[in-house]
mmCIF file of C-alpha atoms in Angstrom:
data_model
loop_
_atom_site.group_PDB
_atom_site.id
_atom_site.type_symbol
_atom_site.label_atom_id
_atom_site.label_comp_id
_atom_site.label_asym_id
_atom_site.label_seq_id
_atom_site.Cartn_x
_atom_site.Cartn_y
_atom_site.Cartn_z
ATOM 1 C CA MET A 707 -14.653 -22.256 -25.903
ATOM 2 C CA ARG A 708 -16.898 -19.227 -25.678
ATOM 3 C CA TYR A 709 -14.214 -17.475 -23.638
ATOM 4 C CA ARG A 710 -11.611 -18.223 -26.308
ATOM 5 C CA VAL A 711 -13.856 -16.886 -29.081
ATOM 6 C CA PHE A 712 -14.530 -13.762 -27.035
ATOM 7 C CA PHE A 713 -10.816 -13.221 -26.359
ATOM 8 C CA ILE A 714 -9.869 -13.590 -30.027
ATOM 9 C CA SER A 715 -12.661 -11.229 -31.035
ATOM 10 C CA PHE A 716 -11.425 -8.720 -28.485
ATOM 11 C CA LEU A 717 -7.854 -8.903 -29.825
ATOM 12 C CA LEU A 718 -9.060 -8.386 -33.384
ATOM 13 C CA LEU A 719 -11.062 -5.389 -32.259
ATOM 14 C CA VAL A 720 -8.041 -3.859 -30.521
ATOM 15 C CA MET A 721 -5.828 -4.451 -33.565
ATOM 16 C CA THR A 722 -8.439 -2.867 -35.810
ATOM 17 C CA ILE A 723 -8.647 0.186 -33.589
ATOM 18 C CA GLU A 724 -4.839 0.542 -33.418
ATOM 19 C CA THR A 725 -4.490 0.113 -37.165
ATOM 20 C CA GLY A 726 -7.196 2.645 -37.771
ATOM 21 C CA CYS A 727 -5.535 5.095 -35.421
ATOM 22 C CA SER A 728 -2.126 4.726 -37.066
ATOM 23 C CA ILE A 729 -3.602 5.206 -40.503
ATOM 24 C CA SER A 730 -5.562 8.252 -39.464
ATOM 25 C CA LYS A 731 -2.447 9.787 -37.835
ATOM 26 C CA LYS A 732 -0.506 9.386 -41.050
ATOM 27 C CA ASP A 733 -3.367 10.866 -43.026
ATOM 28 C CA ILE A 734 -3.612 13.921 -40.795
ATOM 29 C CA LYS A 735 -1.587 16.860 -42.206
ATOM 30 C CA GLU A 736 0.023 19.194 -39.693
ATOM 31 C CA THR A 737 -1.199 22.761 -39.886
ATOM 32 C CA ALA A 738 1.047 25.811 -40.009
ATOM 33 C CA GLN A 739 0.180 26.437 -36.382
ATOM 34 C CA ASP A 740 1.135 22.862 -35.472
ATOM 35 C CA TYR A 741 4.583 23.364 -36.995
ATOM 36 C CA TYR A 742 4.983 26.742 -35.341
ATOM 37 C CA ILE A 743 3.966 25.561 -31.874
ATOM 38 C CA PHE A 744 6.156 22.476 -32.122
ATOM 39 C CA GLY A 745 9.127 24.461 -33.461
ATOM 40 C CA THR A 746 8.806 27.008 -30.673
ATOM 41 C CA LYS A 747 8.560 24.285 -28.038
ATOM 42 C CA VAL A 748 11.660 22.373 -29.159
ATOM 43 C CA TYR A 749 13.586 25.641 -29.633
ATOM 44 C CA GLU A 750 12.880 26.612 -26.037
ATOM 45 C CA ARG A 751 14.249 23.305 -24.796
ATOM 46 C CA GLY A 752 17.411 23.729 -26.886
ATOM 47 C CA ASP A 753 16.673 21.298 -29.711
ATOM 48 C CA TYR A 754 17.592 23.758 -32.433
ATOM 49 C CA LYS A 755 17.948 21.212 -35.228
ATOM 50 C CA GLU A 756 14.404 19.952 -34.746
ATOM 51 C CA ALA A 757 13.200 23.541 -34.504
ATOM 52 C CA GLN A 758 14.870 24.288 -37.845
ATOM 53 C CA GLU A 759 13.046 21.405 -39.460
ATOM 54 C CA ALA A 760 9.676 22.495 -38.086
ATOM 55 C CA PHE A 761 10.011 26.118 -39.173
ATOM 56 C CA GLN A 762 11.370 25.104 -42.580
ATOM 57 C CA LYS A 763 8.395 22.774 -43.125
ATOM 58 C CA LEU A 764 6.026 25.584 -42.238
ATOM 59 C CA LEU A 765 7.672 27.838 -44.814
ATOM 60 C CA ASN A 766 7.714 25.135 -47.472
ATOM 61 C CA GLU A 767 4.182 23.843 -46.989
ATOM 62 C CA TYR A 768 2.416 27.079 -46.063
ATOM 63 C CA PRO A 769 4.118 29.893 -48.016
ATOM 64 C CA ASP A 770 1.095 32.180 -47.576
ATOM 65 C CA SER A 771 0.605 31.563 -43.867
ATOM 66 C CA ASP A 772 0.263 34.471 -41.463
ATOM 67 C CA LEU A 773 2.955 32.714 -39.431
ATOM 68 C CA ARG A 774 5.504 32.869 -42.258
ATOM 69 C CA LYS A 775 7.154 36.021 -40.934
ATOM 70 C CA LYS A 776 7.665 34.589 -37.448
ATOM 71 C CA ALA A 777 8.744 31.243 -38.859
ATOM 72 C CA LEU A 778 11.420 32.860 -41.019
ATOM 73 C CA ILE A 779 13.074 34.743 -38.174
ATOM 74 C CA ASN A 780 12.762 31.739 -35.867
ATOM 75 C CA LEU A 781 14.359 29.565 -38.536
ATOM 76 C CA ALA A 782 17.297 31.973 -38.739
ATOM 77 C CA GLU A 783 17.590 32.067 -34.949
ATOM 78 C CA SER A 784 17.541 28.262 -34.781
ATOM 79 C CA GLU A 785 20.293 28.052 -37.397
ATOM 80 C CA TYR A 786 22.356 30.652 -35.537
ATOM 81 C CA LYS A 787 21.995 28.744 -32.264
ATOM 82 C CA ASN A 788 22.981 25.560 -34.089
ATOM 83 C CA ALA A 789 26.147 27.287 -35.412
ATOM 84 C CA GLU A 790 24.925 26.990 -39.013
ATOM 85 C CA TYR A 791 25.999 30.547 -39.682
ATOM 86 C CA ASP A 792 25.839 30.539 -43.480
ATOM 87 C CA LEU A 793 22.196 29.465 -43.382
ATOM 88 C CA ALA A 794 21.405 31.890 -40.575
ATOM 89 C CA HIS A 795 23.029 34.750 -42.476
ATOM 90 C CA PHE A 796 21.046 33.896 -45.606
ATOM 91 C CA HIS A 797 17.723 33.834 -43.769
ATOM 92 C CA TYR A 798 18.441 36.987 -41.746
ATOM 93 C CA LEU A 799 19.092 38.864 -44.984
ATOM 94 C CA LYS A 800 16.022 37.279 -46.555
ATOM 95 C CA TYR A 801 13.947 38.624 -43.677
ATOM 96 C CA VAL A 802 15.317 42.149 -44.158
ATOM 97 C CA GLU A 803 14.701 41.885 -47.899
ATOM 98 C CA LEU A 804 11.063 40.844 -47.387
ATOM 99 C CA TYR A 805 10.303 43.101 -44.418
ATOM 100 C CA PRO A 806 12.638 46.142 -44.628
ATOM 101 C CA THR A 807 10.265 48.377 -42.653
ATOM 102 C CA ASP A 808 9.634 45.879 -39.880
ATOM 103 C CA PRO A 809 10.428 47.345 -36.437
ATOM 104 C CA GLU A 810 12.916 44.521 -35.862
ATOM 105 C CA ALA A 811 14.633 44.760 -39.260
ATOM 106 C CA ASP A 812 17.646 46.578 -37.806
ATOM 107 C CA ALA A 813 18.055 43.919 -35.114
ATOM 108 C CA VAL A 814 17.840 41.196 -37.739
ATOM 109 C CA LEU A 815 20.457 42.906 -39.901
ATOM 110 C CA PHE A 816 22.694 43.212 -36.855
ATOM 111 C CA LYS A 817 22.350 39.462 -36.282
ATOM 112 C CA ALA A 818 23.318 38.919 -39.919
ATOM 113 C CA GLY A 819 26.524 40.803 -39.174
ATOM 114 C CA MET A 820 27.058 38.732 -36.057
ATOM 115 C CA SER A 821 26.745 35.563 -38.152
ATOM 116 C CA ASN A 822 29.992 36.644 -39.805
ATOM 117 C CA PHE A 823 31.548 38.368 -36.791
ATOM 118 C CA THR A 824 31.270 35.147 -34.783
ATOM 119 C CA ARG A 825 33.515 33.440 -37.333
ATOM 120 C CA LEU A 826 36.383 35.941 -37.448
ATOM 121 C CA ARG A 827 39.669 34.176 -38.052
ATOM 122 C CA PRO A 828 43.228 34.863 -36.798
ATOM 123 C CA ASP A 829 45.130 37.756 -38.385
ATOM 124 C CA ASP A 830 47.303 35.441 -40.489
ATOM 125 C CA ARG A 831 44.307 33.696 -42.083
ATOM 126 C CA ASP A 832 41.805 34.663 -44.765
ATOM 127 C CA GLN A 833 39.674 37.632 -43.686
ATOM 128 C CA GLY A 834 36.596 36.963 -45.820
ATOM 129 C CA TYR A 835 34.258 36.822 -42.830
ATOM 130 C CA THR A 836 35.746 40.061 -41.520
ATOM 131 C CA GLN A 837 34.973 41.828 -44.785
ATOM 132 C CA GLU A 838 31.453 40.409 -44.887
ATOM 133 C CA ALA A 839 30.798 41.484 -41.304
ATOM 134 C CA ILE A 840 31.887 45.031 -42.176
ATOM 135 C CA ALA A 841 29.502 45.011 -45.152
ATOM 136 C CA ASP A 842 26.597 43.916 -42.931
ATOM 137 C CA PHE A 843 27.280 46.440 -40.173
ATOM 138 C CA GLU A 844 27.817 49.296 -42.642
ATOM 139 C CA ARG A 845 24.550 48.370 -44.356
ATOM 140 C CA LEU A 846 22.847 48.622 -40.967
ATOM 141 C CA LEU A 847 24.383 52.040 -40.336
ATOM 142 C CA LEU A 848 23.308 53.271 -43.766
ATOM 143 C CA SER A 849 19.808 51.764 -43.831
ATOM 144 C CA TYR A 850 18.859 52.334 -40.186
ATOM 145 C CA PRO A 851 20.876 55.349 -38.958
ATOM 146 C CA ARG A 852 18.677 55.752 -35.864
ATOM 147 C CA SER A 853 18.896 52.108 -34.870
ATOM 148 C CA ARG A 854 19.512 51.197 -31.254
ATOM 149 C CA TYR A 855 22.344 49.048 -32.615
ATOM 150 C CA THR A 856 24.214 51.993 -34.157
ATOM 151 C CA GLN A 857 26.921 52.276 -31.511
ATOM 152 C CA GLU A 858 27.526 48.546 -31.342
ATOM 153 C CA ALA A 859 27.649 48.310 -35.133
ATOM 154 C CA LEU A 860 30.165 51.171 -35.242
ATOM 155 C CA SER A 861 32.289 49.497 -32.578
ATOM 156 C CA LYS A 862 32.314 46.157 -34.359
ATOM 157 C CA THR A 863 33.024 47.804 -37.714
ATOM 158 C CA LEU A 864 36.068 49.520 -36.209
ATOM 159 C CA PHE A 865 37.185 46.245 -34.641
ATOM 160 C CA CYS A 866 36.896 44.489 -38.000
ATOM 161 C CA LYS A 867 38.813 47.224 -39.818
ATOM 162 C CA ASN A 868 41.567 46.999 -37.204
ATOM 163 C CA LYS A 869 41.636 43.281 -37.875
ATOM 164 C CA LEU A 870 41.983 43.808 -41.624
ATOM 165 C CA ALA A 871 44.850 46.207 -40.998
ATOM 166 C CA ALA A 872 46.491 43.705 -38.636
ATOM 167 C CA HIS A 873 46.183 41.100 -41.373
ATOM 168 C CA GLU A 874 47.956 43.419 -43.825
ATOM 169 C CA LEU A 875 50.728 44.024 -41.292
ATOM 170 C CA THR A 876 51.111 40.300 -40.570
ATOM 171 C CA VAL A 877 51.360 39.475 -44.266
ATOM 172 C CA GLY A 878 53.662 42.434 -44.893
ATOM 173 C CA LEU A 879 56.072 41.319 -42.167
ATOM 174 C CA TYR A 880 55.961 37.790 -43.552
ATOM 175 C CA TYR A 881 56.996 39.074 -46.984
ATOM 176 C CA PHE A 882 59.679 41.225 -45.373
ATOM 177 C CA LYS A 883 61.209 38.231 -43.598
ATOM 178 C CA LYS A 884 61.130 36.269 -46.861
ATOM 179 C CA GLY A 885 62.950 39.069 -48.662
ATOM 180 C CA ALA A 886 59.953 39.897 -50.882
ATOM 181 C CA TYR A 887 60.315 43.610 -50.229
ATOM 182 C CA ILE A 888 58.108 44.971 -53.012
ATOM 183 C CA SER A 889 55.226 42.778 -51.869
ATOM 184 C CA ALA A 890 55.875 43.870 -48.281
ATOM 185 C CA ILE A 891 55.807 47.555 -49.262
ATOM 186 C CA GLN A 892 52.455 47.059 -50.990
ATOM 187 C CA ARG A 893 50.980 45.681 -47.777
ATOM 188 C CA PHE A 894 52.411 48.489 -45.662
ATOM 189 C CA ASP A 895 51.070 51.053 -48.141
ATOM 190 C CA THR A 896 47.606 49.523 -47.860
ATOM 191 C CA ILE A 897 47.669 50.205 -44.118
ATOM 192 C CA LEU A 898 48.959 53.745 -44.570
ATOM 193 C CA THR A 899 46.378 54.534 -47.259
ATOM 194 C CA TYR A 900 43.204 52.924 -45.963
ATOM 195 C CA TYR A 901 43.592 52.773 -42.179
ATOM 196 C CA PRO A 902 44.476 56.290 -40.968
ATOM 197 C CA HIS A 903 43.566 55.727 -37.310
ATOM 198 C CA ILE A 904 45.248 52.378 -36.718
ATOM 199 C CA SER A 905 47.543 52.365 -33.681
ATOM 200 C CA PHE A 906 50.373 50.558 -35.478
ATOM 201 C CA ARG A 907 50.716 52.875 -38.481
ATOM 202 C CA ASP A 908 54.170 53.805 -37.193
ATOM 203 C CA LYS A 909 55.261 50.182 -37.488
ATOM 204 C CA ALA A 910 53.932 49.960 -41.047
ATOM 205 C CA LEU A 911 55.791 53.128 -42.055
ATOM 206 C CA PHE A 912 58.978 52.020 -40.311
ATOM 207 C CA TYR A 913 59.025 48.659 -42.078
ATOM 208 C CA LYS A 914 58.284 50.354 -45.356
ATOM 209 C CA GLY A 915 61.511 52.289 -44.841
ATOM 210 C CA LYS A 916 63.386 49.108 -43.892
ATOM 211 C CA SER A 917 62.046 47.379 -46.996
ATOM 212 C CA TYR A 918 63.372 50.171 -49.211
ATOM 213 C CA TYR A 919 66.679 49.980 -47.371
ATOM 214 C CA GLU A 920 66.970 46.217 -47.839
ATOM 215 C CA GLU A 921 66.219 46.429 -51.553
ATOM 216 C CA GLU A 922 68.782 49.252 -51.785
ATOM 217 C CA SER A 923 66.346 51.981 -52.780
ATOM 218 C CA PHE A 924 68.246 54.287 -50.460
ATOM 219 C CA ASP A 925 66.742 57.631 -51.523
ATOM 220 C CA LYS A 926 63.254 56.295 -50.872
ATOM 221 C CA ALA A 927 64.398 54.822 -47.562
ATOM 222 C CA VAL A 928 65.765 58.198 -46.429
ATOM 223 C CA LYS A 929 62.495 59.933 -47.265
ATOM 224 C CA VAL A 930 60.408 57.323 -45.438
ATOM 225 C CA PHE A 931 62.577 57.392 -42.312
ATOM 226 C CA LYS A 932 62.473 61.214 -42.221
ATOM 227 C CA ASP A 933 58.686 61.119 -42.588
ATOM 228 C CA PHE A 934 58.562 58.531 -39.838
ATOM 229 C CA ILE A 935 60.518 60.662 -37.352
ATOM 230 C CA GLY A 936 58.418 63.703 -38.219
ATOM 231 C CA GLN A 937 55.099 61.905 -37.836
ATOM 232 C CA TYR A 938 55.925 59.665 -34.887
ATOM 233 C CA PRO A 939 58.513 61.428 -32.709
ATOM 234 C CA ARG A 940 57.524 59.379 -29.652
ATOM 235 C CA SER A 941 57.457 55.982 -31.327
ATOM 236 C CA ALA A 942 59.444 53.169 -29.737
ATOM 237 C CA LEU A 943 60.969 52.651 -33.186
ATOM 238 C CA ARG A 944 62.318 56.209 -33.505
ATOM 239 C CA LYS A 945 65.836 55.378 -32.291
ATOM 240 C CA GLU A 946 66.179 52.577 -34.835
ATOM 241 C CA ALA A 947 64.920 54.874 -37.602
ATOM 242 C CA GLU A 948 67.573 57.440 -36.650
ATOM 243 C CA GLU A 949 70.223 54.703 -36.817
ATOM 244 C CA TYR A 950 69.157 53.852 -40.361
ATOM 245 C CA LEU A 951 69.325 57.502 -41.359
ATOM 246 C CA ALA A 952 72.833 57.719 -39.913
ATOM 247 C CA LYS A 953 73.863 54.747 -42.071
ATOM 248 C CA LEU A 954 72.419 56.418 -45.148
ATOM 249 C CA LYS A 955 74.323 59.690 -44.803
#
Protein backbone atom coordinates (compact mmCIF):
# COMPACT_ATOMS: atom_id res chain seq x y z
CA MET A 1 0.00 0.00 0.00
CA ARG A 2 2.80 2.36 0.93
CA TYR A 3 4.55 1.46 -2.32
CA ARG A 4 1.41 2.26 -4.31
CA VAL A 5 1.01 5.64 -2.60
CA PHE A 6 4.67 6.41 -3.25
CA PHE A 7 4.37 5.43 -6.92
CA ILE A 8 1.28 7.58 -7.48
CA SER A 9 2.95 10.51 -5.73
CA PHE A 10 5.98 10.07 -7.94
CA LEU A 11 3.85 10.08 -11.11
CA LEU A 12 2.06 13.24 -10.01
CA LEU A 13 5.39 14.88 -9.34
CA VAL A 14 6.68 13.96 -12.80
CA MET A 15 3.50 15.23 -14.47
CA THR A 16 3.74 18.48 -12.54
CA ILE A 17 7.34 18.97 -13.60
CA GLU A 18 6.54 18.21 -17.27
CA THR A 19 3.53 20.51 -17.24
CA GLY A 20 5.57 23.24 -15.66
CA CYS A 21 8.30 22.81 -18.24
CA SER A 22 5.88 22.95 -21.17
CA ILE A 23 4.23 26.06 -19.81
CA SER A 24 7.52 27.79 -19.19
CA LYS A 25 8.71 26.93 -22.74
CA LYS A 26 5.62 28.51 -24.22
CA ASP A 27 6.05 31.56 -22.03
CA ILE A 28 9.67 32.05 -23.06
CA LYS A 29 9.97 34.54 -25.97
CA GLU A 30 12.76 33.92 -28.46
CA THR A 31 15.30 36.71 -28.66
CA ALA A 32 16.51 38.30 -31.88
CA GLN A 33 19.72 36.33 -31.50
CA ASP A 34 17.75 33.09 -31.09
CA TYR A 35 15.97 33.71 -34.39
CA TYR A 36 19.20 34.68 -36.11
CA ILE A 37 21.16 31.67 -34.90
CA PHE A 38 18.33 29.29 -35.76
CA GLY A 39 17.79 30.88 -39.18
CA THR A 40 21.48 30.65 -39.99
CA LYS A 41 21.64 27.03 -38.87
CA VAL A 42 18.68 25.84 -40.96
CA TYR A 43 19.88 27.91 -43.95
CA GLU A 44 23.24 26.15 -43.84
CA ARG A 45 21.56 22.76 -43.93
CA GLY A 46 19.42 23.80 -46.91
CA ASP A 47 16.09 24.37 -45.17
CA TYR A 48 15.50 27.73 -46.80
CA LYS A 49 11.79 27.95 -46.03
CA GLU A 50 12.38 27.59 -42.31
CA ALA A 51 15.23 30.07 -42.55
CA GLN A 52 12.87 32.56 -44.21
CA GLU A 53 10.43 32.22 -41.36
CA ALA A 54 13.11 32.74 -38.72
CA PHE A 55 14.59 35.84 -40.34
CA GLN A 56 11.14 37.28 -41.04
CA LYS A 57 10.15 36.81 -37.38
CA LEU A 58 13.30 38.59 -36.29
CA LEU A 59 12.46 41.54 -38.53
CA ASN A 60 8.84 41.63 -37.42
CA GLU A 61 9.41 41.24 -33.69
CA TYR A 62 12.68 43.14 -33.32
CA PRO A 63 12.62 46.00 -35.85
CA ASP A 64 15.32 47.90 -33.94
CA SER A 65 17.67 44.96 -33.44
CA ASP A 66 21.34 45.26 -34.34
CA LEU A 67 20.81 42.02 -36.27
CA ARG A 68 18.16 43.55 -38.55
CA LYS A 69 20.63 44.32 -41.33
CA LYS A 70 21.99 40.77 -41.44
CA ALA A 71 18.51 39.31 -41.11
CA LEU A 72 17.24 41.30 -44.08
CA ILE A 73 19.95 40.14 -46.46
CA ASN A 74 19.72 36.58 -45.16
CA LEU A 75 15.96 36.67 -45.69
CA ALA A 76 16.49 37.73 -49.30
CA GLU A 77 19.12 35.03 -49.80
CA SER A 78 16.79 32.40 -48.33
CA GLU A 79 13.99 33.49 -50.67
CA TYR A 80 16.35 33.41 -53.65
CA LYS A 81 17.52 29.90 -52.76
CA ASN A 82 13.88 28.86 -52.38
CA ALA A 83 13.12 30.22 -55.89
CA GLU A 84 10.78 32.87 -54.47
CA TYR A 85 12.29 35.46 -56.77
CA ASP A 86 9.67 38.19 -56.42
CA LEU A 87 10.14 38.25 -52.65
CA ALA A 88 13.91 38.04 -52.98
CA HIS A 89 13.95 40.92 -55.46
CA PHE A 90 11.80 43.04 -53.14
CA HIS A 91 14.05 42.45 -50.14
CA TYR A 92 17.29 42.94 -52.09
CA LEU A 93 16.04 46.34 -53.24
CA LYS A 94 14.84 47.11 -49.72
CA TYR A 95 18.35 46.43 -48.45
CA VAL A 96 19.88 48.80 -51.02
CA GLU A 97 17.28 51.43 -50.16
CA LEU A 98 18.06 51.21 -46.43
CA TYR A 99 21.83 50.77 -46.73
CA PRO A 100 22.95 52.40 -50.02
CA THR A 101 26.49 53.02 -48.76
CA ASP A 102 27.01 49.53 -47.38
CA PRO A 103 30.13 47.87 -48.84
CA GLU A 104 27.95 45.01 -50.11
CA ALA A 105 25.21 47.20 -51.62
CA ASP A 106 26.49 46.67 -55.16
CA ALA A 107 26.53 42.90 -54.68
CA VAL A 108 23.00 43.01 -53.32
CA LEU A 109 21.80 45.08 -56.28
CA PHE A 110 23.46 42.60 -58.61
CA LYS A 111 21.54 39.79 -56.91
CA ALA A 112 18.35 41.79 -57.42
CA GLY A 113 19.12 41.77 -61.13
CA MET A 114 19.80 38.06 -61.01
CA SER A 115 16.38 37.52 -59.42
CA ASN A 116 14.94 38.67 -62.75
CA PHE A 117 17.70 37.30 -64.99
CA THR A 118 17.10 33.80 -63.62
CA ARG A 119 13.54 33.97 -64.93
CA LEU A 120 14.21 35.05 -68.52
CA ARG A 121 11.66 33.55 -70.86
CA PRO A 122 11.91 32.29 -74.48
CA ASP A 123 12.09 34.90 -77.24
CA ASP A 124 8.47 34.37 -78.28
CA ARG A 125 7.12 35.04 -74.77
CA ASP A 126 6.63 38.16 -72.68
CA GLN A 127 9.95 39.86 -71.88
CA GLY A 128 8.95 41.64 -68.67
CA TYR A 129 11.65 39.96 -66.61
CA THR A 130 14.22 40.83 -69.27
CA GLN A 131 13.31 44.50 -69.05
CA GLU A 132 13.38 44.45 -65.26
CA ALA A 133 16.78 42.76 -65.24
CA ILE A 134 18.14 45.48 -67.53
CA ALA A 135 16.76 48.14 -65.17
CA ASP A 136 18.49 46.50 -62.18
CA PHE A 137 21.84 46.05 -63.90
CA GLU A 138 21.80 49.58 -65.35
CA ARG A 139 20.99 50.94 -61.89
CA LEU A 140 24.04 49.08 -60.58
CA LEU A 141 26.23 50.54 -63.32
CA LEU A 142 24.95 54.05 -62.61
CA SER A 143 24.98 53.90 -58.81
CA TYR A 144 28.19 51.90 -58.33
CA PRO A 145 30.39 52.56 -61.39
CA ARG A 146 33.48 51.13 -59.66
CA SER A 147 31.75 47.96 -58.55
CA ARG A 148 33.51 44.64 -58.96
CA TYR A 149 30.31 43.53 -60.70
CA THR A 150 30.57 46.15 -63.46
CA GLN A 151 31.79 43.83 -66.20
CA GLU A 152 29.32 41.10 -65.37
CA ALA A 153 26.47 43.61 -65.20
CA LEU A 154 27.49 45.01 -68.60
CA SER A 155 27.63 41.51 -70.07
CA LYS A 156 24.21 40.56 -68.75
CA THR A 157 22.72 43.88 -69.86
CA LEU A 158 23.96 43.24 -73.39
CA PHE A 159 22.61 39.70 -73.27
CA CYS A 160 19.20 40.99 -72.18
CA LYS A 161 19.12 43.66 -74.89
CA ASN A 162 19.98 41.01 -77.48
CA LYS A 163 17.08 39.01 -76.11
CA LEU A 164 14.69 41.95 -76.44
CA ALA A 165 15.82 42.43 -80.03
CA ALA A 166 15.36 38.71 -80.73
CA HIS A 167 11.85 39.01 -79.32
CA GLU A 168 11.10 41.88 -81.71
CA LEU A 169 12.43 39.84 -84.63
CA THR A 170 10.41 36.77 -83.62
CA VAL A 171 7.21 38.80 -83.36
CA GLY A 172 8.00 40.68 -86.57
CA LEU A 173 8.45 37.44 -88.52
CA TYR A 174 5.23 36.11 -87.02
CA TYR A 175 3.35 39.17 -88.28
CA PHE A 176 5.06 38.83 -91.66
CA LYS A 177 3.90 35.23 -92.04
CA LYS A 178 0.38 36.27 -91.06
CA GLY A 179 0.38 38.99 -93.70
CA ALA A 180 0.26 41.81 -91.13
CA TYR A 181 3.01 43.72 -92.89
CA ILE A 182 2.61 47.12 -91.22
CA SER A 183 2.86 45.51 -87.79
CA ALA A 184 5.89 43.53 -88.98
CA ILE A 185 7.61 46.69 -90.26
CA GLN A 186 7.08 48.36 -86.88
CA ARG A 187 8.89 45.50 -85.16
CA PHE A 188 11.75 45.53 -87.65
CA ASP A 189 12.08 49.30 -87.24
CA THR A 190 12.33 48.88 -83.48
CA ILE A 191 15.37 46.66 -83.98
CA LEU A 192 16.96 49.03 -86.48
CA THR A 193 16.37 52.06 -84.26
CA TYR A 194 17.19 50.80 -80.78
CA TYR A 195 19.62 47.92 -81.28
CA PRO A 196 22.48 49.18 -83.48
CA HIS A 197 24.95 46.41 -82.61
CA ILE A 198 22.69 43.38 -82.94
CA SER A 199 24.12 40.68 -85.21
CA PHE A 200 20.84 40.11 -87.06
CA ARG A 201 20.13 43.71 -88.09
CA ASP A 202 20.59 42.61 -91.70
CA LYS A 203 17.71 40.17 -91.33
CA ALA A 204 15.48 42.86 -89.84
CA LEU A 205 16.26 45.25 -92.70
CA PHE A 206 15.81 42.54 -95.32
CA TYR A 207 12.38 41.56 -94.01
CA LYS A 208 11.40 45.19 -93.80
CA GLY A 209 12.05 45.36 -97.54
CA LYS A 210 10.08 42.15 -98.12
CA SER A 211 7.20 43.52 -96.08
CA TYR A 212 7.05 46.64 -98.24
CA TYR A 213 7.22 44.45 -101.32
CA GLU A 214 4.37 42.22 -100.15
CA GLU A 215 2.13 45.18 -99.35
CA GLU A 216 3.03 46.62 -102.77
CA SER A 217 4.83 49.70 -101.49
CA PHE A 218 7.38 49.14 -104.23
CA ASP A 219 9.25 52.46 -104.05
CA LYS A 220 9.89 51.91 -100.35
CA ALA A 221 10.91 48.32 -101.02
CA VAL A 222 13.48 49.43 -103.61
CA LYS A 223 15.00 51.93 -101.20
CA VAL A 224 15.22 49.38 -98.38
CA PHE A 225 16.80 46.70 -100.57
CA LYS A 226 19.37 49.19 -101.92
CA ASP A 227 20.19 50.26 -98.36
CA PHE A 228 20.48 46.62 -97.41
CA ILE A 229 23.01 45.81 -100.15
CA GLY A 230 25.00 48.93 -99.30
CA GLN A 231 25.11 48.23 -95.58
CA TYR A 232 25.47 44.45 -95.65
CA PRO A 233 27.36 43.47 -98.81
CA ARG A 234 28.47 40.16 -97.28
CA SER A 235 25.12 39.12 -95.86
CA ALA A 236 23.81 35.67 -96.72
CA LEU A 237 20.60 37.43 -97.76
CA ARG A 238 22.28 39.70 -100.33
CA LYS A 239 21.53 37.48 -103.34
CA GLU A 240 17.83 37.35 -102.47
CA ALA A 241 17.76 41.14 -102.03
CA GLU A 242 19.29 41.55 -105.50
CA GLU A 243 16.60 39.24 -106.91
CA TYR A 244 13.89 41.45 -105.43
CA LEU A 245 15.50 44.54 -106.90
CA ALA A 246 15.60 42.85 -110.30
CA LYS A 247 11.85 42.18 -110.03
CA LEU A 248 11.22 45.81 -109.17
CA LYS A 249 13.00 47.29 -112.18
